[in-house]
XYZ file of C-alpha atoms in Angstrom:
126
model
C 87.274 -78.335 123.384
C 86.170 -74.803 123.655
C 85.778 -72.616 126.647
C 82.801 -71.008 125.304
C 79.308 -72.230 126.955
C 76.506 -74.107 125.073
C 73.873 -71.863 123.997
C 71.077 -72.786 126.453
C 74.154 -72.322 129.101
C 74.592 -68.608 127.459
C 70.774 -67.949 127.571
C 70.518 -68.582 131.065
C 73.188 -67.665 132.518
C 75.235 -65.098 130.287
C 72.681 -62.456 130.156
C 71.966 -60.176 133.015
C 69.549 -56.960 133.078
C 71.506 -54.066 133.857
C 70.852 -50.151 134.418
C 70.075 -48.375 131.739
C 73.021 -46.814 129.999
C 73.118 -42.608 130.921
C 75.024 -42.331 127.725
C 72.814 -44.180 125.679
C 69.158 -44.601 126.672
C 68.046 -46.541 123.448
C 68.875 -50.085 122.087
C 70.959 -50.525 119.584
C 69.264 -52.636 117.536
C 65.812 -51.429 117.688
C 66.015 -48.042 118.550
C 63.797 -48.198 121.284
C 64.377 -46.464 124.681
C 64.831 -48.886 127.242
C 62.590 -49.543 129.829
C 63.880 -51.364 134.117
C 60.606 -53.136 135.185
C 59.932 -50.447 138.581
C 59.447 -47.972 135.805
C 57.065 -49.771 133.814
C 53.787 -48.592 133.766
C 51.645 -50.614 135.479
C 48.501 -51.793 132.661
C 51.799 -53.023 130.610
C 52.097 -56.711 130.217
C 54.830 -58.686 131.993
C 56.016 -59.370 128.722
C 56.292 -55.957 127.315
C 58.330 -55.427 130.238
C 60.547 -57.573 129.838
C 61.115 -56.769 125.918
C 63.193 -53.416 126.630
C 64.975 -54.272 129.812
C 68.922 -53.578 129.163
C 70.328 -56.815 129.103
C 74.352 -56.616 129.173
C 76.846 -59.021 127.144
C 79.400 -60.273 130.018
C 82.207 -60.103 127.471
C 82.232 -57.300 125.544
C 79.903 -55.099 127.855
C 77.368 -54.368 124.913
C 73.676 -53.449 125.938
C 69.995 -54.361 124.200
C 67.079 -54.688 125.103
C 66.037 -58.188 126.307
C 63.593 -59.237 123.135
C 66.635 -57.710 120.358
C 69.013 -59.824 121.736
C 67.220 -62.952 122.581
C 66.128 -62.957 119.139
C 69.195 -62.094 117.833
C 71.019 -64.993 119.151
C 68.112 -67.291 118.010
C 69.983 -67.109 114.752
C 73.695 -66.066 115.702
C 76.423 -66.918 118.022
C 78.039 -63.348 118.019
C 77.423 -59.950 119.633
C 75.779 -57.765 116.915
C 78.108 -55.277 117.512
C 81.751 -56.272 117.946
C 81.270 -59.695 116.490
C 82.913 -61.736 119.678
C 81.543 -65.342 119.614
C 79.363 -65.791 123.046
C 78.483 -69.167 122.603
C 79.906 -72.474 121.132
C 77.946 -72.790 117.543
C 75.803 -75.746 117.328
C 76.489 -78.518 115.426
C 74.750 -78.404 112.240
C 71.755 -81.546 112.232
C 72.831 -84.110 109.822
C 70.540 -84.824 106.218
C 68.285 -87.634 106.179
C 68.253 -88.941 102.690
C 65.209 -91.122 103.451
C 61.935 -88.742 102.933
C 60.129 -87.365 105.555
C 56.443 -89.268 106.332
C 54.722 -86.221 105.319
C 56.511 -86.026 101.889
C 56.221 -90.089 101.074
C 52.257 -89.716 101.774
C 51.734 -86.808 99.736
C 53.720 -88.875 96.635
C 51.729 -91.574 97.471
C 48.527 -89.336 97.300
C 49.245 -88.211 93.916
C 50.540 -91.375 92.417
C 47.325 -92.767 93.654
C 45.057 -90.599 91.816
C 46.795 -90.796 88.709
C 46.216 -94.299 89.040
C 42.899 -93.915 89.855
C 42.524 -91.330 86.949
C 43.814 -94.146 84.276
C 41.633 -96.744 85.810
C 38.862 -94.336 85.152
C 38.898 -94.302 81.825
C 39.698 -97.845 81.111
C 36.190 -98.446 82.665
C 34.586 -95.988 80.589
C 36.216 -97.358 77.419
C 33.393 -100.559 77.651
């Protein structure tokens, strides 16, 4: 069993906002500056304010902005820059082999006018 937390564990309670960085004002990933919500000006949305807040990695210390790294770990386990795993990987969904509804009804569609087609012309052979 690993130590590591589920992802939805991670996502809300692994990240925190933090400062912003005196050494390095600007998000890694994005390259834009990074914003704390007092300083936001006040026609932006609360979601733009959110989107450049530092958020730090508890292990490893790393900084991004809140929307880089959310979205980043929407498709990875790992820190984009040293690689540590945050959060256990999920386990991958098995395969149905049986077809989905939506793919049986569209073969059924087709095979329906083809029948339809040949039925056509046997009509039109009188």
């Amino acid at each position: 069993m690993s130590d590591l937390p589920t992802k939805a564990d991670f996502l809300a309670h692994g990240l925190a906002a933090c400062p912003v960085p005196d050494e390095d004002p600007d998000c890694p990933i994005c390259q834009e500056q990074f914003t704390s919500a007092p300083n936001t000006p006040s026609d932006a949305t609360e979601e733009d304010a959110e989107s450049h807040v530092p958020m730090q990695m508890p292990c490893c210390n790393n900084v991004f902005c809140h929307h880089c790294i959310t979205t980043w770990l929407n498709f990875v386990t790992t820190c984009p820059t040293c690689r540590v795993q945050l959060f256990e990987r999920p386990e991958p969904e098995p395969e149905s082999s049986e077809p989905s509804e939506s793919e049986t009804s569209d073969y059924e569609e087709e095979f329906y006018e083809e029948d339809l087609d040949v039925l056509m012309e046997f009509d039109t052979d009188d």
